[in-house]
Amino acid sequence: MSKEHKEYLKALKKHKIKIYFWQIIIFIIVIISWQVLTDLKVLDSFIISSPKNIINTIASLYNSNNLFIHIGTTLYETLISFIISMLIGIVVATILWYSPFLAKVVEPYLTILNSLPKVALGPIILIWFGASTTSIIIMAILISSIVLIINIYNGFINIDNNKIKLVKTFSNSKITLYRFLILPSNIPNIISNLKICISMSLIGIIMGEFLVSKKGIGYLIMYGSQVFNLDLVMSGVVLLCIVATALYYLVYYIEKRYEKTTH
Amino acid sequence: MNSVLSVNNIHKVYHTTKAEIEAIKDITFNVNQGDFIAIVGPSGCGKSTLLSILNGQENVTSGKIDYHHKTIGYMLQDDALFDWLTVLDNCLIGLKIKKQLTKENKEYVLNLLDKYGLKDFINSYPRNLSGGMRKRVALIRTLATKPDILLMDEPFSALDFQSRLKISNDVYQILKEENKTLILVTHDISEAVTLCEKVLVLSKRPSTIKNIYSIFYSQKTLPSSKRTALEFNDYYQQIWRDIDHE
């Protein structure tokens, strides 16, 4: 490795560290300022809580053995709806790809369902499936699966025509085309949709927990706001940030693993 | 000479919402074992349509094609390599699809890769290959299923001039060594008269055969060397006049 190249890599690393440094500094400044301003009563901790109060609230949730129940409930519901939504997305997109006629027929319905704010369906789901975890999961599935169907289907139909021609020179079977070209070439598209799906599922679950639940992070936030316990609300938001980040990195890890196998 | 493909009075009409388009009209020709035939013609005359018909991807409106129980391999303008597969897996894809992936066939593909300078790249991905190497992989993928006749649709058009000359030589040598029959569609007259021994000139749409040229060089050399031969310019000019008068 030449001296210039070493210096280039060093500069690149330095730049990266600089970015991390400032990201951490901003976080520390915000937290300290928030705490100091609430301690000095410049900000009302009753309305906006404080970092210390949030830590205490999370600690008390932990001590009462409730912390992991709430996190676990939200995680469980999110992962279930994530898996079901992905399956629905892939299966329905496959059916639509296989039958262009059916795709044309259902196109306006998909557009309507996609533009409809799914939260409007919340009360209907509650009536149909009752005040239960099932309703929460169905709500999340509704929110995430429609987008997935559209995105994955678009990936399926936007394949390079030359590649389709190539597979057809070996076989005219549509199943062969799907198996050897459509599905494998869409793995990156499906993986990038995992990210959308995981965040949409989490949004759906929190919305569902707002409407009907006795546990979960959405319940903590909703309950906290109803009893005007802003420490609980903010703790819920912080927990949500942690859960969302963890889920995002889980999908990111899957993506990187896939990239590693194809590089 | 054994006839491997007979095209008899084929006619192709397309229907669109606006009109009926007659693409091909009364085309007849015969291909013998080992022939290298080029099809040239004005832009949009239906050269690629003719190739798609020969490949069975499009039906004729009337007329008949007799394949004499011979198999066809098709090489496209784009190399259409699958980015997610290694060079070896790309070469084996046709065999896998056709359920012909036997030990012997894999060995045959490995031999081809070795013979044509790709042995060290069998585990590489297409993104790591040069344009010329990608073309060679695409050719080996086509040859893997051991087709009797190779159809090529402007296979070198995406390459720069130097790579095009080099890969033309490579393809010529590979196909001669493997004793294949070639039907090449190209808009490049120089490519047609250096790579092939027979050139079919098509008229503008509806496409018919305007002229057939038998190409002969006094010295048997590689396509790139034929460009400096005396005969090259004559053939080039004659065919160019045919196309230009369209």
Coordinates of C-alpha atoms in Angstrom, one line a residue:
Chain A
M1 CA 0.0 0.0 0.0
S2 CA 1.4 3.4 -1.0
K3 CA 1.9 6.2 1.4
E4 CA -0.7 8.3 -0.4
H5 CA -3.2 5.5 -0.2
K6 CA -2.5 5.1 3.5
E7 CA -3.1 8.8 4.0
Y8 CA -6.3 8.7 2.0
L9 CA -7.6 5.8 4.2
K10 CA -6.5 7.6 7.3
A11 CA -8.3 10.8 6.2
L12 CA -11.4 8.8 5.4
K13 CA -11.4 7.2 8.9
K14 CA -10.8 10.6 10.5
H15 CA -13.8 12.0 8.7
K16 CA -16.0 9.1 9.9
I17 CA -14.8 9.5 13.5
K18 CA -15.5 13.3 13.3
I19 CA -19.1 12.5 12.2
Y20 CA -19.6 10.1 15.1
F21 CA -18.1 12.5 17.5
W22 CA -20.5 15.3 16.5
Q23 CA -23.5 13.0 16.6
I24 CA -22.6 12.0 20.2
I25 CA -21.8 15.6 21.2
I26 CA -25.2 16.8 19.9
F27 CA -27.0 14.1 21.8
I28 CA -25.1 14.9 25.1
I29 CA -25.7 18.7 24.7
V30 CA -29.5 18.1 24.2
I31 CA -29.7 15.8 27.2
I32 CA -27.7 18.0 29.5
S33 CA -29.5 21.2 28.4
W34 CA -32.8 19.5 28.9
Q35 CA -31.9 18.4 32.4
V36 CA -30.3 21.7 33.4
L37 CA -33.2 23.7 32.0
T38 CA -35.8 21.6 33.9
D39 CA -33.6 21.7 37.1
L40 CA -33.5 25.5 36.8
K41 CA -37.3 25.5 36.2
V42 CA -36.8 27.2 32.9
L43 CA -38.7 24.3 31.4
D44 CA -41.6 22.7 33.3
S45 CA -40.7 19.0 33.9
F46 CA -44.4 18.2 34.4
I47 CA -45.1 19.1 30.8
I48 CA -41.9 18.0 29.1
S49 CA -40.4 15.6 31.7
S50 CA -36.6 15.4 32.1
P51 CA -33.9 12.8 31.3
K52 CA -33.5 12.0 35.0
N53 CA -37.3 11.4 35.4
I54 CA -37.3 9.3 32.3
I55 CA -34.5 7.1 33.6
N56 CA -36.3 6.8 37.0
T57 CA -39.5 5.9 35.3
I58 CA -37.8 3.2 33.2
A59 CA -36.0 1.9 36.3
S60 CA -39.3 1.7 38.2
L61 CA -40.9 -0.2 35.3
Y62 CA -37.9 -2.5 35.4
N63 CA -38.2 -3.0 39.2
S64 CA -41.9 -3.8 39.0
N65 CA -41.0 -6.4 36.3
N66 CA -43.2 -4.5 33.8
L67 CA -40.5 -3.1 31.5
F68 CA -39.8 -6.3 29.5
I69 CA -43.5 -7.2 29.5
H70 CA -44.3 -4.0 27.6
I71 CA -41.2 -4.2 25.3
G72 CA -41.8 -7.9 24.7
T73 CA -45.5 -7.4 23.8
T74 CA -44.7 -4.7 21.3
L75 CA -41.8 -6.7 19.9
Y76 CA -43.8 -9.9 19.6
E77 CA -46.8 -8.1 17.9
T78 CA -44.4 -6.3 15.6
L79 CA -42.5 -9.3 14.5
I80 CA -45.7 -11.4 14.0
S81 CA -47.2 -8.7 11.8
F82 CA -43.9 -8.1 10.0
I83 CA -43.6 -11.8 9.1
I84 CA -47.3 -12.1 8.0
S85 CA -47.1 -8.8 6.0
M86 CA -43.9 -10.0 4.2
L87 CA -45.6 -13.3 3.3
I88 CA -48.7 -11.6 2.1
G89 CA -46.7 -9.0 0.2
I90 CA -44.6 -11.7 -1.6
V91 CA -47.5 -14.1 -2.2
V92 CA -50.0 -11.5 -3.5
A93 CA -47.3 -9.8 -5.7
T94 CA -46.4 -13.3 -7.1
I95 CA -50.1 -14.0 -7.9
L96 CA -50.5 -10.5 -9.6
W97 CA -47.2 -11.0 -11.6
Y98 CA -48.4 -14.4 -12.7
S99 CA -51.8 -13.1 -13.8
P100 CA -51.5 -9.7 -15.6
F101 CA -55.2 -9.8 -16.1
L102 CA -55.9 -10.1 -12.3
A103 CA -53.3 -7.3 -11.7
K104 CA -55.2 -5.0 -14.0
V105 CA -58.5 -5.9 -12.3
V106 CA -57.3 -5.2 -8.8
E107 CA -55.1 -2.2 -9.6
P108 CA -57.7 0.5 -8.7
Y109 CA -58.6 -1.4 -5.4
L110 CA -54.9 -1.5 -4.4
T111 CA -54.6 2.2 -5.2
I112 CA -57.6 3.0 -3.0
L113 CA -56.4 0.8 -0.2
N114 CA -53.0 2.3 -0.4
S115 CA -54.2 5.9 -0.2
L116 CA -56.7 5.2 2.6
P117 CA -55.5 6.2 6.1
K118 CA -55.7 2.7 7.6
V119 CA -56.3 4.1 11.1
A120 CA -59.8 4.9 9.8
L121 CA -60.4 1.1 9.7
G122 CA -59.4 0.8 13.4
P123 CA -63.0 0.9 14.8
I124 CA -64.2 -1.6 12.2
I125 CA -61.4 -4.0 13.0
L126 CA -62.2 -3.6 16.7
I127 CA -65.8 -4.5 16.1
W128 CA -64.9 -7.5 13.8
F129 CA -62.1 -9.0 15.8
G130 CA -62.8 -7.7 19.3
A131 CA -60.5 -5.8 21.7
S132 CA -57.6 -8.2 21.4
T133 CA -54.0 -8.6 20.3
T134 CA -55.5 -10.0 17.0
S135 CA -57.0 -6.7 16.2
I136 CA -53.7 -4.9 16.8
I137 CA -51.8 -7.3 14.6
I138 CA -54.4 -7.1 11.8
M139 CA -54.2 -3.3 12.0
A140 CA -50.4 -3.5 11.5
I141 CA -50.7 -6.0 8.7
L142 CA -53.2 -3.8 6.9
I143 CA -50.9 -0.8 7.2
S144 CA -47.7 -2.6 6.0
S145 CA -48.9 -5.2 3.5
I146 CA -50.6 -3.0 0.9
V147 CA -47.4 -1.0 0.4
L148 CA -45.4 -4.2 0.3
I149 CA -47.7 -5.7 -2.3
I150 CA -47.3 -2.7 -4.5
N151 CA -43.5 -2.3 -4.1
I152 CA -42.7 -6.0 -4.6
Y153 CA -45.1 -6.3 -7.5
N154 CA -43.5 -3.3 -9.2
G155 CA -40.1 -5.0 -8.7
F156 CA -41.5 -8.2 -10.3
I157 CA -42.8 -6.4 -13.4
N158 CA -39.7 -4.2 -13.9
I159 CA -37.3 -6.8 -14.8
D160 CA -34.8 -6.3 -17.7
N161 CA -36.6 -7.5 -20.8
N162 CA -33.3 -9.0 -22.1
K163 CA -33.1 -11.2 -19.1
I164 CA -36.7 -12.4 -19.6
K165 CA -35.9 -13.1 -23.2
L166 CA -32.8 -15.1 -22.2
V167 CA -34.7 -17.3 -19.7
K168 CA -37.4 -17.8 -22.4
T169 CA -34.8 -19.1 -24.8
F170 CA -34.3 -22.0 -22.4
S171 CA -37.9 -22.5 -21.2
N172 CA -41.2 -20.9 -21.8
S173 CA -42.6 -21.9 -18.4
K174 CA -43.7 -19.0 -16.3
I175 CA -42.8 -20.9 -13.1
T176 CA -39.3 -21.3 -14.4
L177 CA -39.1 -17.6 -15.2
Y178 CA -40.2 -16.8 -11.6
R179 CA -37.9 -19.3 -10.0
F180 CA -34.7 -18.5 -12.0
L181 CA -35.2 -14.8 -12.7
I182 CA -38.1 -12.9 -11.1
L183 CA -37.6 -14.0 -7.5
P184 CA -33.8 -14.1 -7.3
S185 CA -33.4 -10.8 -9.0
N186 CA -35.9 -9.2 -6.6
I187 CA -34.1 -10.3 -3.4
P188 CA -32.5 -6.9 -3.0
N189 CA -35.9 -5.3 -3.6
I190 CA -37.5 -7.6 -1.1
I191 CA -34.8 -6.9 1.5
S192 CA -35.1 -3.2 1.1
N193 CA -38.8 -3.6 1.6
L194 CA -38.1 -5.4 4.9
K195 CA -37.0 -2.1 6.2
I196 CA -40.2 -0.4 5.1
C197 CA -42.2 -3.4 6.5
I198 CA -40.6 -3.4 9.9
S199 CA -41.2 0.3 10.4
M200 CA -44.7 0.1 9.0
S201 CA -45.5 -2.8 11.3
L202 CA -44.2 -0.9 14.3
I203 CA -46.3 2.1 13.4
G204 CA -49.4 -0.2 13.0
I205 CA -48.7 -1.9 16.3
I206 CA -48.4 1.3 18.2
M207 CA -51.5 2.7 16.6
G208 CA -53.3 -0.6 17.5
E209 CA -52.0 -0.4 21.1
F210 CA -53.3 3.2 21.3
L211 CA -56.7 2.0 20.4
V212 CA -57.0 -1.2 22.3
S213 CA -54.4 -2.8 24.6
K214 CA -53.5 -3.5 28.2
K215 CA -49.7 -3.8 27.6
G216 CA -47.1 -2.7 25.2
I217 CA -45.2 0.5 24.5
G218 CA -48.2 2.1 22.8
Y219 CA -50.3 1.3 25.9
L220 CA -47.7 3.0 28.1
I221 CA -47.7 6.2 26.0
M222 CA -51.5 6.2 25.8
Y223 CA -52.0 5.4 29.5
G224 CA -49.4 8.1 30.4
S225 CA -51.2 10.7 28.4
Q226 CA -54.6 9.8 29.8
V227 CA -53.3 10.2 33.5
F228 CA -51.2 13.2 32.5
N229 CA -48.0 11.3 33.5
L230 CA -45.6 12.9 31.0
D231 CA -42.6 10.9 32.4
L232 CA -44.4 7.7 31.4
V233 CA -45.2 9.2 27.9
M234 CA -41.6 10.2 27.3
S235 CA -40.3 6.9 28.7
G236 CA -42.6 5.2 26.2
V237 CA -41.2 7.3 23.4
V238 CA -37.6 6.6 24.4
L239 CA -38.3 2.8 24.6
L240 CA -39.9 3.1 21.2
C241 CA -36.8 4.7 19.8
I242 CA -34.7 1.9 21.2
V243 CA -37.0 -0.8 19.8
A244 CA -37.3 0.9 16.4
T245 CA -33.5 1.2 16.2
A246 CA -33.0 -2.4 17.2
L247 CA -35.5 -3.6 14.6
Y248 CA -33.9 -1.4 11.9
Y249 CA -30.5 -2.8 12.7
L250 CA -31.9 -6.4 12.6
V251 CA -33.0 -5.8 9.0
Y252 CA -29.8 -3.9 8.2
Y253 CA -27.9 -7.0 9.5
I254 CA -29.9 -9.3 7.2
E255 CA -29.3 -6.9 4.3
K256 CA -25.5 -6.9 4.9
R257 CA -25.4 -10.7 5.3
Y258 CA -27.1 -11.0 1.9
E259 CA -24.7 -8.5 0.3
K260 CA -21.8 -10.4 1.7
T261 CA -23.0 -13.7 0.1
T262 CA -23.3 -12.0 -3.3
H263 CA -20.0 -10.0 -3.3
Chain B
M1 CA -24.0 -29.9 -46.9
N2 CA -26.6 -30.8 -44.4
S3 CA -29.5 -28.4 -44.1
V4 CA -30.0 -27.4 -40.5
L5 CA -32.7 -24.8 -40.9
S6 CA -35.1 -24.0 -43.7
V7 CA -37.2 -20.9 -43.7
N8 CA -40.0 -21.0 -46.2
N9 CA -42.1 -18.0 -47.2
I10 CA -42.5 -16.6 -43.8
H11 CA -44.8 -13.6 -43.2
K12 CA -45.3 -11.7 -40.0
V13 CA -48.0 -9.1 -39.3
Y14 CA -48.4 -7.2 -36.0
H15 CA -51.6 -5.8 -34.7
T16 CA -51.6 -2.6 -32.6
T17 CA -54.5 -0.4 -31.5
K18 CA -53.7 2.0 -34.3
A19 CA -52.7 -0.1 -37.2
E20 CA -51.8 -3.4 -38.7
I21 CA -48.0 -3.6 -39.3
E22 CA -46.6 -5.9 -41.9
A23 CA -43.1 -6.6 -40.6
I24 CA -41.9 -9.5 -42.7
K25 CA -43.0 -10.6 -46.2
D26 CA -42.1 -13.8 -48.0
I27 CA -38.7 -14.5 -46.6
T28 CA -37.1 -17.8 -47.7
F29 CA -33.6 -19.1 -47.1
N30 CA -31.7 -22.2 -46.2
V31 CA -29.0 -22.7 -43.6
N32 CA -26.5 -25.5 -43.8
Q33 CA -24.4 -27.1 -41.1
G34 CA -21.4 -24.8 -40.3
D35 CA -22.7 -21.8 -42.1
F36 CA -22.0 -18.4 -40.7
I37 CA -24.8 -16.2 -42.0
A38 CA -25.3 -12.5 -41.3
I39 CA -28.6 -10.6 -41.7
V40 CA -28.2 -6.9 -42.4
G41 CA -30.7 -4.2 -43.4
P42 CA -31.9 -0.7 -42.7
S43 CA -32.8 0.3 -39.2
G44 CA -36.2 -1.0 -38.1
C45 CA -36.6 -3.4 -41.0
G46 CA -37.4 -6.4 -38.8
K47 CA -34.0 -8.1 -38.4
S48 CA -34.5 -8.8 -34.7
T49 CA -38.1 -9.8 -35.4
L50 CA -36.8 -12.4 -37.8
L51 CA -34.4 -13.7 -35.2
S52 CA -37.1 -13.9 -32.5
I53 CA -39.2 -15.9 -35.0
L54 CA -36.3 -18.3 -35.7
N55 CA -35.9 -18.6 -31.9
G56 CA -39.5 -19.5 -31.5
Q57 CA -40.3 -16.5 -29.3
E58 CA -42.6 -15.1 -31.9
N59 CA -45.0 -16.9 -34.2
V60 CA -45.2 -16.4 -37.9
T61 CA -48.5 -15.2 -39.5
S62 CA -47.9 -17.6 -42.4
G63 CA -45.1 -19.7 -43.8
K64 CA -43.0 -22.5 -42.3
I65 CA -39.7 -23.0 -40.5
D66 CA -38.2 -26.4 -40.5
Y67 CA -35.6 -26.9 -37.8
H68 CA -34.6 -30.4 -39.0
H69 CA -34.6 -31.5 -35.3
K70 CA -31.8 -29.1 -34.5
T71 CA -31.5 -27.1 -31.4
I72 CA -31.2 -23.3 -31.2
G73 CA -29.1 -21.1 -28.9
Y74 CA -29.8 -17.4 -28.6
M75 CA -27.3 -14.7 -27.7
L76 CA -28.7 -11.3 -27.2
Q77 CA -27.5 -7.7 -27.7
D78 CA -27.2 -7.4 -24.0
D79 CA -25.2 -10.0 -22.3
A80 CA -28.0 -10.4 -19.7
L81 CA -25.8 -11.9 -17.1
F82 CA -27.4 -12.4 -13.7
D83 CA -25.7 -10.2 -11.2
W84 CA -26.5 -12.4 -8.3
L85 CA -24.8 -15.5 -9.8
T86 CA -21.1 -16.3 -10.2
V87 CA -19.6 -16.7 -13.7
L88 CA -19.9 -20.5 -13.4
D89 CA -23.5 -20.3 -12.3
N90 CA -24.3 -17.9 -15.1
C91 CA -22.8 -20.4 -17.5
L92 CA -24.8 -23.2 -16.0
I93 CA -28.2 -21.4 -15.8
G94 CA -29.4 -22.8 -19.2
L95 CA -28.5 -26.4 -18.2
K96 CA -30.3 -25.9 -14.8
I97 CA -33.4 -24.5 -16.5
K98 CA -33.4 -27.3 -19.0
K99 CA -32.7 -29.9 -16.3
Q100 CA -29.6 -31.0 -18.1
L101 CA -27.0 -30.3 -15.4
T102 CA -25.1 -33.6 -15.6
K103 CA -21.5 -34.1 -14.5
E104 CA -20.5 -34.3 -18.2
N105 CA -22.2 -31.1 -19.1
K106 CA -20.7 -29.2 -16.1
E107 CA -17.3 -30.6 -17.2
Y108 CA -17.9 -29.3 -20.7
V109 CA -18.7 -25.8 -19.4
L110 CA -15.6 -25.8 -17.2
N111 CA -13.6 -26.8 -20.2
L112 CA -15.0 -24.0 -22.2
L113 CA -14.3 -21.5 -19.4
D114 CA -10.7 -22.8 -19.2
K115 CA -10.2 -22.8 -22.9
Y116 CA -11.4 -19.2 -23.3
G117 CA -9.5 -17.6 -20.5
L118 CA -12.1 -17.4 -17.8
K119 CA -11.0 -20.2 -15.5
D120 CA -9.7 -17.8 -12.9
F121 CA -13.0 -16.0 -12.8
I122 CA -15.5 -18.8 -12.3
N123 CA -16.2 -17.6 -8.8
S124 CA -16.3 -14.0 -9.7
Y125 CA -19.5 -12.0 -10.2
P126 CA -20.3 -10.3 -13.5
R127 CA -19.7 -6.8 -12.1
N128 CA -16.0 -7.7 -11.8
L129 CA -15.6 -8.6 -15.5
S130 CA -14.7 -6.4 -18.5
G131 CA -17.2 -6.0 -21.4
G132 CA -15.3 -8.5 -23.5
M133 CA -15.2 -11.1 -20.7
R134 CA -18.9 -10.6 -20.1
K135 CA -19.6 -11.4 -23.8
R136 CA -17.5 -14.5 -23.6
V137 CA -19.4 -15.7 -20.5
A138 CA -22.7 -15.0 -22.3
L139 CA -21.4 -17.0 -25.3
I140 CA -20.3 -19.9 -23.1
R141 CA -23.7 -19.8 -21.4
T142 CA -25.3 -20.2 -24.8
L143 CA -22.9 -22.9 -25.9
A144 CA -23.4 -24.8 -22.6
T145 CA -26.7 -26.4 -23.8
K146 CA -24.8 -27.5 -27.0
P147 CA -27.1 -25.9 -29.5
D148 CA -26.7 -26.8 -33.2
I149 CA -27.5 -23.3 -34.4
L150 CA -26.5 -20.0 -32.7
L151 CA -28.6 -16.9 -33.2
M152 CA -26.9 -13.7 -32.3
D153 CA -28.8 -10.4 -32.1
E154 CA -26.2 -7.5 -32.5
P155 CA -24.1 -9.2 -29.8
F156 CA -21.2 -6.7 -29.9
S157 CA -23.1 -3.4 -30.4
A158 CA -22.7 -2.3 -26.8
L159 CA -18.9 -2.6 -26.9
D160 CA -16.3 -0.1 -27.9
F161 CA -14.6 -0.6 -31.3
Q162 CA -11.4 -2.2 -30.0
S163 CA -13.3 -4.6 -27.7
R164 CA -15.6 -5.4 -30.6
L165 CA -12.8 -6.4 -32.9
K166 CA -11.2 -8.6 -30.2
I167 CA -14.5 -10.3 -29.2
S168 CA -15.4 -10.8 -32.8
N169 CA -12.2 -12.8 -33.3
D170 CA -12.8 -14.7 -30.1
V171 CA -16.4 -15.6 -31.0
Y172 CA -15.4 -16.5 -34.5
Q173 CA -12.7 -18.9 -33.2
I174 CA -14.8 -20.4 -30.5
L175 CA -17.7 -21.1 -32.9
K176 CA -15.5 -22.5 -35.6
E177 CA -13.7 -24.7 -33.1
E178 CA -17.0 -25.9 -31.6
N179 CA -18.3 -26.5 -35.2
K180 CA -21.4 -24.4 -34.7
T181 CA -23.8 -22.8 -37.2
L182 CA -24.2 -19.1 -36.8
I183 CA -27.0 -16.6 -37.8
L184 CA -25.9 -13.1 -36.9
V185 CA -28.1 -10.0 -37.0
T186 CA -26.1 -6.8 -37.2
H187 CA -26.4 -3.3 -38.4
D188 CA -22.6 -3.2 -38.8
I189 CA -21.8 -4.2 -42.4
S190 CA -18.0 -4.6 -41.7
E191 CA -18.9 -7.0 -38.9
A192 CA -21.2 -9.0 -41.2
V193 CA -18.6 -9.3 -44.1
T194 CA -15.7 -10.2 -41.8
L195 CA -17.5 -12.7 -39.5
C196 CA -19.8 -14.5 -41.9
E197 CA -19.6 -16.3 -45.2
K198 CA -23.0 -15.3 -46.4
V199 CA -24.8 -12.0 -46.0
L200 CA -28.6 -11.6 -46.4
V201 CA -29.6 -8.0 -47.1
L202 CA -33.1 -7.2 -46.0
S203 CA -35.2 -4.4 -47.5
K204 CA -37.0 -1.9 -45.4
R205 CA -40.4 -2.8 -43.9
P206 CA -42.2 -5.1 -44.9
S207 CA -38.9 -6.9 -44.9
T208 CA -38.0 -9.1 -47.8
I209 CA -34.6 -10.5 -48.9
K210 CA -33.1 -8.0 -51.3
N211 CA -29.9 -9.7 -52.0
I212 CA -27.7 -12.6 -50.8
Y213 CA -23.9 -12.3 -50.9
S214 CA -21.5 -15.1 -50.6
I215 CA -18.4 -13.8 -49.0
F216 CA -15.0 -15.2 -49.9
Y217 CA -11.6 -14.1 -48.9
S218 CA -8.5 -15.4 -50.7
Q219 CA -6.7 -15.7 -47.3
K220 CA -8.4 -17.4 -44.4
T221 CA -7.8 -15.2 -41.4
L222 CA -9.5 -13.8 -38.3
P223 CA -12.3 -11.3 -38.8
S224 CA -10.2 -8.3 -37.6
S225 CA -7.5 -9.1 -40.3
K226 CA -10.1 -9.4 -43.0
R227 CA -10.7 -5.7 -42.6
T228 CA -7.5 -5.0 -44.4
A229 CA -8.1 -7.6 -47.2
L230 CA -8.8 -6.3 -50.7
E231 CA -12.2 -8.0 -50.9
F232 CA -13.4 -6.3 -47.7
N233 CA -14.0 -2.9 -49.3
D234 CA -15.8 -4.4 -52.3
Y235 CA -18.3 -6.4 -50.2
Y236 CA -18.7 -3.4 -47.9
Q237 CA -19.5 -1.0 -50.7
Q238 CA -21.9 -3.4 -52.5
I239 CA -23.9 -4.1 -49.3
W240 CA -23.8 -0.4 -48.3
R241 CA -25.3 0.6 -51.7
D242 CA -28.0 -2.0 -51.2
I243 CA -29.0 -0.6 -47.8
D244 CA -28.5 3.0 -48.8
H245 CA -30.9 2.7 -51.8
E246 CA -33.7 1.6 -49.5

